[in-house]
CSV table of N, CA and C and ligand atoms in Angstrom, one decimal:
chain,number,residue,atom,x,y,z
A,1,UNK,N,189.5,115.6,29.1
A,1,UNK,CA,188.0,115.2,28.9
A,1,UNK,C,187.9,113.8,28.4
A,2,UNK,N,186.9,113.1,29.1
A,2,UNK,CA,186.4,111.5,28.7
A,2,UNK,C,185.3,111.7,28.6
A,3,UNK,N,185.0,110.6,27.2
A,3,UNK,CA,183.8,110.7,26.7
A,3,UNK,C,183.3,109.3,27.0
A,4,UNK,N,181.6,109.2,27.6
A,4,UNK,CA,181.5,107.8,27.7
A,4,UNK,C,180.9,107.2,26.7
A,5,UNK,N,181.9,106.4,26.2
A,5,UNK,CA,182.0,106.5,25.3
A,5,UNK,C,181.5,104.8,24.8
A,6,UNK,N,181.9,104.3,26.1
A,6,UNK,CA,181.0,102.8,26.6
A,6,UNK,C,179.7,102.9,26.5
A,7,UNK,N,179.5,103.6,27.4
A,7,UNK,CA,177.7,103.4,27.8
A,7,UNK,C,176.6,103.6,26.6
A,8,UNK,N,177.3,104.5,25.5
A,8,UNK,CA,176.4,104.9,24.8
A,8,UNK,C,176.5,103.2,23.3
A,9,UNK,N,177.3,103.2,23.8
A,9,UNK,CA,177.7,101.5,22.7
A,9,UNK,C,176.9,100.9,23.0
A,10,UNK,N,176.5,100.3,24.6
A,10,UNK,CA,175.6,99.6,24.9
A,10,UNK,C,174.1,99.8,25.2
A,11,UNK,N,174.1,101.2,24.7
A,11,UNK,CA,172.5,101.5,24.4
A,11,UNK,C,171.7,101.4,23.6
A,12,UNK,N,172.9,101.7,22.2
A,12,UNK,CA,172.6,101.9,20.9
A,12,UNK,C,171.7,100.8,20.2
A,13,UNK,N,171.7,99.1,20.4
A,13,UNK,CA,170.6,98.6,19.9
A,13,UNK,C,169.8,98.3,20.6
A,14,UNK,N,169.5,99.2,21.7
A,14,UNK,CA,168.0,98.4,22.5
A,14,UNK,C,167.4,99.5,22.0
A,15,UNK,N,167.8,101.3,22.2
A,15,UNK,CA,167.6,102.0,21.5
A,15,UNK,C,166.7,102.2,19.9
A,16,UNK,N,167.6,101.3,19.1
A,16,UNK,CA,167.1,101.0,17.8
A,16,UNK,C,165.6,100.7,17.8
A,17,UNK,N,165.7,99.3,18.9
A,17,UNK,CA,164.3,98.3,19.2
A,17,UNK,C,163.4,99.2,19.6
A,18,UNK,N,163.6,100.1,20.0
A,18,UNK,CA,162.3,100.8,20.5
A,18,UNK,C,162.1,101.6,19.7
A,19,UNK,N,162.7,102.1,19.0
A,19,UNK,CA,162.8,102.9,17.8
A,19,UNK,C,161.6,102.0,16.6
A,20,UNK,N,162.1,101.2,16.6
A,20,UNK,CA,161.6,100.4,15.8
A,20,UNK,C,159.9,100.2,15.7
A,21,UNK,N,160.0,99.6,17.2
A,21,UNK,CA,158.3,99.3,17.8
A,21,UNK,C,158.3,101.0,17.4
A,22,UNK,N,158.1,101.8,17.7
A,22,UNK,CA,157.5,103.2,17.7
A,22,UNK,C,157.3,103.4,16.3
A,23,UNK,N,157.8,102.8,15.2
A,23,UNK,CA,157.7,102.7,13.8
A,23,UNK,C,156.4,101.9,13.3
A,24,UNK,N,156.6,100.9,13.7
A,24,UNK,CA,155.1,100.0,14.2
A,24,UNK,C,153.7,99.9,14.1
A,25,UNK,N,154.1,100.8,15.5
A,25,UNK,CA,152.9,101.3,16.3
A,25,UNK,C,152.4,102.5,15.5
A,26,UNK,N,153.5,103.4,14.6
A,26,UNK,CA,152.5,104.4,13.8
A,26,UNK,C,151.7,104.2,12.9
A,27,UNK,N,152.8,102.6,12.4
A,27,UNK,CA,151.8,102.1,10.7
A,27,UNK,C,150.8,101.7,11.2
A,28,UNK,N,150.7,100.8,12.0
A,28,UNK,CA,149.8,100.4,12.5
A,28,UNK,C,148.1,100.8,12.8
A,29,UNK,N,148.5,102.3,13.6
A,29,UNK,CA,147.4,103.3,13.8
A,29,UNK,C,146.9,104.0,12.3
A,30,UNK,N,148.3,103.9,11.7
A,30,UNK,CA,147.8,104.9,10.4
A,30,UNK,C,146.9,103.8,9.7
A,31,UNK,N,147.4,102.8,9.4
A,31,UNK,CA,146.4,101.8,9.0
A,31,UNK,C,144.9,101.6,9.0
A,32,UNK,N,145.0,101.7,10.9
A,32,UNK,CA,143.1,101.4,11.8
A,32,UNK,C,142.4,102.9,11.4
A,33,UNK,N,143.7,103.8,11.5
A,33,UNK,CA,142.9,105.0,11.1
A,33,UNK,C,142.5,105.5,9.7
A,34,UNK,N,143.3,104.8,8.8
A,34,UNK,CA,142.6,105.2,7.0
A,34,UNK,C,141.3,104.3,6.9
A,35,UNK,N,141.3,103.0,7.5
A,35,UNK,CA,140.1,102.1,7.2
A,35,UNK,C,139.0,102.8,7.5
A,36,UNK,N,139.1,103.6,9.0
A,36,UNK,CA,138.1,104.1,9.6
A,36,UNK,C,137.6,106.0,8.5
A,37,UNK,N,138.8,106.4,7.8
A,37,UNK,CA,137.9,107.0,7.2
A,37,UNK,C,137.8,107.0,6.0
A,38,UNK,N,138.6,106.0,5.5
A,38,UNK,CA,137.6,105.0,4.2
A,38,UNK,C,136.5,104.8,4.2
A,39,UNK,N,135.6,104.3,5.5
A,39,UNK,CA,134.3,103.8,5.6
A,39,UNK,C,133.7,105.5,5.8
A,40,UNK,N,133.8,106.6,5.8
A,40,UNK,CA,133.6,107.3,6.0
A,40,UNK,C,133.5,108.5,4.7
A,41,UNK,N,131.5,108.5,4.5
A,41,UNK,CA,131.4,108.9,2.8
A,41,UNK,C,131.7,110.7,3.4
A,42,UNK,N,131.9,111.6,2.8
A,42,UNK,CA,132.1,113.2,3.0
A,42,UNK,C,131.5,113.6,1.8
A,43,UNK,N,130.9,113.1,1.0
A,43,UNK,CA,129.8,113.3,-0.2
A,43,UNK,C,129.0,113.2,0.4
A,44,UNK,N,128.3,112.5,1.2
A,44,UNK,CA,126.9,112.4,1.4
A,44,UNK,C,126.2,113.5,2.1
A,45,UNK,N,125.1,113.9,2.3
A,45,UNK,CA,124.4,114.7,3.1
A,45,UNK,C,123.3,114.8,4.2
A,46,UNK,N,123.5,114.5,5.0
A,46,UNK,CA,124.7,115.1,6.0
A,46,UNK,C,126.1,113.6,5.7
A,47,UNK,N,127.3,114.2,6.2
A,47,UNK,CA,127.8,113.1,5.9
A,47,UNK,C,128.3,112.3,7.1
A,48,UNK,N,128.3,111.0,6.5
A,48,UNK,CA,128.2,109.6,7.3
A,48,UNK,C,128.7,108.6,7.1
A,49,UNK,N,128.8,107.8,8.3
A,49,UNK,CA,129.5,106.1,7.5
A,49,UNK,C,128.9,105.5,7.0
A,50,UNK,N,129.2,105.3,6.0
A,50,UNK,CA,128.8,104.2,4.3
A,50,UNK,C,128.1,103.2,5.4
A,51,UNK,N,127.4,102.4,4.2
A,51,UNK,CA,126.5,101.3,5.2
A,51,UNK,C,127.9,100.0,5.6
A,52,UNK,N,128.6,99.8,5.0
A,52,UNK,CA,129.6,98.5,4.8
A,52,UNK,C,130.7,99.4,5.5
A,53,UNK,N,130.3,100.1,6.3
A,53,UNK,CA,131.8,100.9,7.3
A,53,UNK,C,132.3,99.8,8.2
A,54,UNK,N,131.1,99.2,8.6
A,54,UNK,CA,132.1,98.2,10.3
A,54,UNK,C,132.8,97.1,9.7
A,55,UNK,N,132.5,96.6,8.0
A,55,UNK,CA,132.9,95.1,7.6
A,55,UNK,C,134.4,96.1,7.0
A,56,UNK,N,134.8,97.3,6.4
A,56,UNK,CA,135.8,98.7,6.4
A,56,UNK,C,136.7,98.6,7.7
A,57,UNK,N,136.1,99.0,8.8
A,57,UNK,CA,136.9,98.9,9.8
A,57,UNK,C,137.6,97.6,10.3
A,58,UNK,N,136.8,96.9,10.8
A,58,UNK,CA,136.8,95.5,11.0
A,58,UNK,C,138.3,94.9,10.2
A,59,UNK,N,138.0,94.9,9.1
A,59,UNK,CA,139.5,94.4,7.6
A,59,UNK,C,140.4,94.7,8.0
A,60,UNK,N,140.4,96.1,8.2
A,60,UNK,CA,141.8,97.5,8.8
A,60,UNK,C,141.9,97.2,9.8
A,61,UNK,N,141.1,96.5,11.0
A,61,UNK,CA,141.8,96.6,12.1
A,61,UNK,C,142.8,95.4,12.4
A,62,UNK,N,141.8,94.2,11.5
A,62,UNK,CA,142.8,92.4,11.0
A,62,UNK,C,143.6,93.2,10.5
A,63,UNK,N,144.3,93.7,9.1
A,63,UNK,CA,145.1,94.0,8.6
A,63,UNK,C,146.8,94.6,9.6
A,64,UNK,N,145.9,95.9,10.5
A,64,UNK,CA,147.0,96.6,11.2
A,64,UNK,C,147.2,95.5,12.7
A,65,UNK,N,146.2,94.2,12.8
A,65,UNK,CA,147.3,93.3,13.7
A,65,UNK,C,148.1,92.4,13.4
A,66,UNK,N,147.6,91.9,12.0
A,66,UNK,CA,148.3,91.2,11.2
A,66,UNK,C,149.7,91.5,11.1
A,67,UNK,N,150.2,93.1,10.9
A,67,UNK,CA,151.5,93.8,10.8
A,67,UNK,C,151.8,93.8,12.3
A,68,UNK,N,151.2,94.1,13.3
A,68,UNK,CA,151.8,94.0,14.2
A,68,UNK,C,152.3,93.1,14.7
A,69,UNK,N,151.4,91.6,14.6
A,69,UNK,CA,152.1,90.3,15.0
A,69,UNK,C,153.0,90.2,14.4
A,70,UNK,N,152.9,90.1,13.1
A,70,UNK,CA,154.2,89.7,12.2
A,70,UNK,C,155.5,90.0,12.6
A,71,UNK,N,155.4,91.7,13.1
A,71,UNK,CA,156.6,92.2,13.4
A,71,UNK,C,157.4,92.5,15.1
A,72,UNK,N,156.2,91.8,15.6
A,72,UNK,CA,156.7,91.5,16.7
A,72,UNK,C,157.3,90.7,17.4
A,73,UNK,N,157.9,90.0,16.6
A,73,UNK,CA,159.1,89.1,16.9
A,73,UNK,C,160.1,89.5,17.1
A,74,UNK,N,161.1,88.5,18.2
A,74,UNK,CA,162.1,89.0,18.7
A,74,UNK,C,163.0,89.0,17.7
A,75,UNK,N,164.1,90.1,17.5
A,75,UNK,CA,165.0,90.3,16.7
A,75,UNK,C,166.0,89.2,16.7
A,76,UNK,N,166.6,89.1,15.6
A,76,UNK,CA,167.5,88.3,15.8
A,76,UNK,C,168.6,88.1,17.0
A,77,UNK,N,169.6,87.4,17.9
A,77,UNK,CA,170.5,87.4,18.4
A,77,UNK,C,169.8,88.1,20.2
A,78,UNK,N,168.3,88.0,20.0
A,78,UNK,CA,167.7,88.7,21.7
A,78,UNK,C,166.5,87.8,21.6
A,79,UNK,N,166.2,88.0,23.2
A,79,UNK,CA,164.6,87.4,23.5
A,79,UNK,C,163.8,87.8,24.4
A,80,UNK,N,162.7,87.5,24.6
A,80,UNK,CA,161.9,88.5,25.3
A,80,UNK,C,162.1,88.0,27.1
A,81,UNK,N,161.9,89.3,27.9
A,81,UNK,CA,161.7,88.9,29.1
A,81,UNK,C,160.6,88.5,29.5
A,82,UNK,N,160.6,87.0,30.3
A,82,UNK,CA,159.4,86.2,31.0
A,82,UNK,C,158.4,87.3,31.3
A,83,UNK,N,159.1,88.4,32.6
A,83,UNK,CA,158.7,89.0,33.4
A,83,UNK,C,158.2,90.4,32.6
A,84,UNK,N,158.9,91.2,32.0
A,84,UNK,CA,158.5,92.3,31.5
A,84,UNK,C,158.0,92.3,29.7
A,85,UNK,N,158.6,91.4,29.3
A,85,UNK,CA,158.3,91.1,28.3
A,85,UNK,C,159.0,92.2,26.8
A,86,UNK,N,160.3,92.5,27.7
A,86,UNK,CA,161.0,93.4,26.9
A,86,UNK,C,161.9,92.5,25.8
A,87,UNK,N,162.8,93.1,24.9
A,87,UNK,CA,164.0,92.3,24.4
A,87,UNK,C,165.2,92.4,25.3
A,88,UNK,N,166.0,91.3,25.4
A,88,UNK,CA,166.8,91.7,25.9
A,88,UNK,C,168.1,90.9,25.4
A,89,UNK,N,169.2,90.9,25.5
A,89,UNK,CA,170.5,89.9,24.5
A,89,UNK,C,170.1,88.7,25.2
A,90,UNK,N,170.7,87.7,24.2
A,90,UNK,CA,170.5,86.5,24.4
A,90,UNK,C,171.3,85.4,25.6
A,91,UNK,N,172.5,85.9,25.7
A,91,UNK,CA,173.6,85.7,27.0
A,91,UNK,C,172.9,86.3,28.3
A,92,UNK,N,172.6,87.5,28.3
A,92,UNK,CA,172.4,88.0,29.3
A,92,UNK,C,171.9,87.2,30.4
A,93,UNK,N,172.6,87.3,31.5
A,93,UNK,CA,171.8,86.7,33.2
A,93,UNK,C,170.8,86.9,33.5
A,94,UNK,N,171.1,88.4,33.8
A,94,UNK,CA,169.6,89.6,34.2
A,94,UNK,C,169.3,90.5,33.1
A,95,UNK,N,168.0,90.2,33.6
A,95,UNK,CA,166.8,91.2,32.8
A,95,UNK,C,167.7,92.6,32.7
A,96,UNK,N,168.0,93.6,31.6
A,96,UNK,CA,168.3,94.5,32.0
A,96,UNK,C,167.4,95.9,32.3
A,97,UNK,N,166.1,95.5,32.3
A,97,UNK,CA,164.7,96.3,32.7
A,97,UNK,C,164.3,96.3,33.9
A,98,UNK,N,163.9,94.6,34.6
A,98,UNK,CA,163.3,94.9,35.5
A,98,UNK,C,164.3,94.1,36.7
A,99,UNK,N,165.8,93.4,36.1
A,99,UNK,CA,166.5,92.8,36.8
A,99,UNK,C,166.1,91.2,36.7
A,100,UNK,N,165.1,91.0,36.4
A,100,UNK,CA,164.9,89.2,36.8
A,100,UNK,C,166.2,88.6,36.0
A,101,UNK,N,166.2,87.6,37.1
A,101,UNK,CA,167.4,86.3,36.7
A,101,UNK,C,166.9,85.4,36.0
A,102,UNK,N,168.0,85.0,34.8
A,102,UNK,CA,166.9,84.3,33.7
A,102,UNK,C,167.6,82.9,33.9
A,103,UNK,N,167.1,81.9,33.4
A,103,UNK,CA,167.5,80.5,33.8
A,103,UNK,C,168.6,80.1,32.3
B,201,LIG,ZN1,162.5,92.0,32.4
């Protein structure tokens, strides 16, 4: 019995990276989505968004792109593809996504 035992080596940090963005992308939402029911009174009657909800939302939504720019930089020792705009190692020839040849 052989284990591939290669392939899985070389999946393991692109793996992480997406792992990572998917980490992200939750704070991120969880973020746009606390602002939005921050601005959101459940005392009131009937209840409603607070008068100051859109300048509420608006903050939360700067805030959760703020994190996302910040952390959307390319990791160390990779860079992004022209074409797809994925990470990819930094030696690498070809795209290993969509194949383009890098200069
Ligand atoms: Zn690509």
């Amino acid at each position: 019995m052989q284990e591939a035992r290669g392939m899985s080596a070389t999946a393991a940090p692109l793996q992480r990276v997406e792992q990572r963005r998917a980490i992200i992308l939750t704070i991120v939402f969880f973020i746009f989505g606390l602002s939005v029911i921050l601005s959101f009174d459940f005392g009131e009657t009937p209840p409603g968004f607070r008068p100051d909800a859109g300048t509420t939302i608006v903050f939360g939504g700067l805030v959760a792109g703020i994190i996302y720019a910040a952390t959307r930089q390319t990791p160390r020792g990779q860079r992004m593809c022209p074409a797809c705009g994925r990470a990819i190692p930094m030696d690498s020839l070809l795209c290993p996504h969509c194949g383009l040849r890098l200069p």
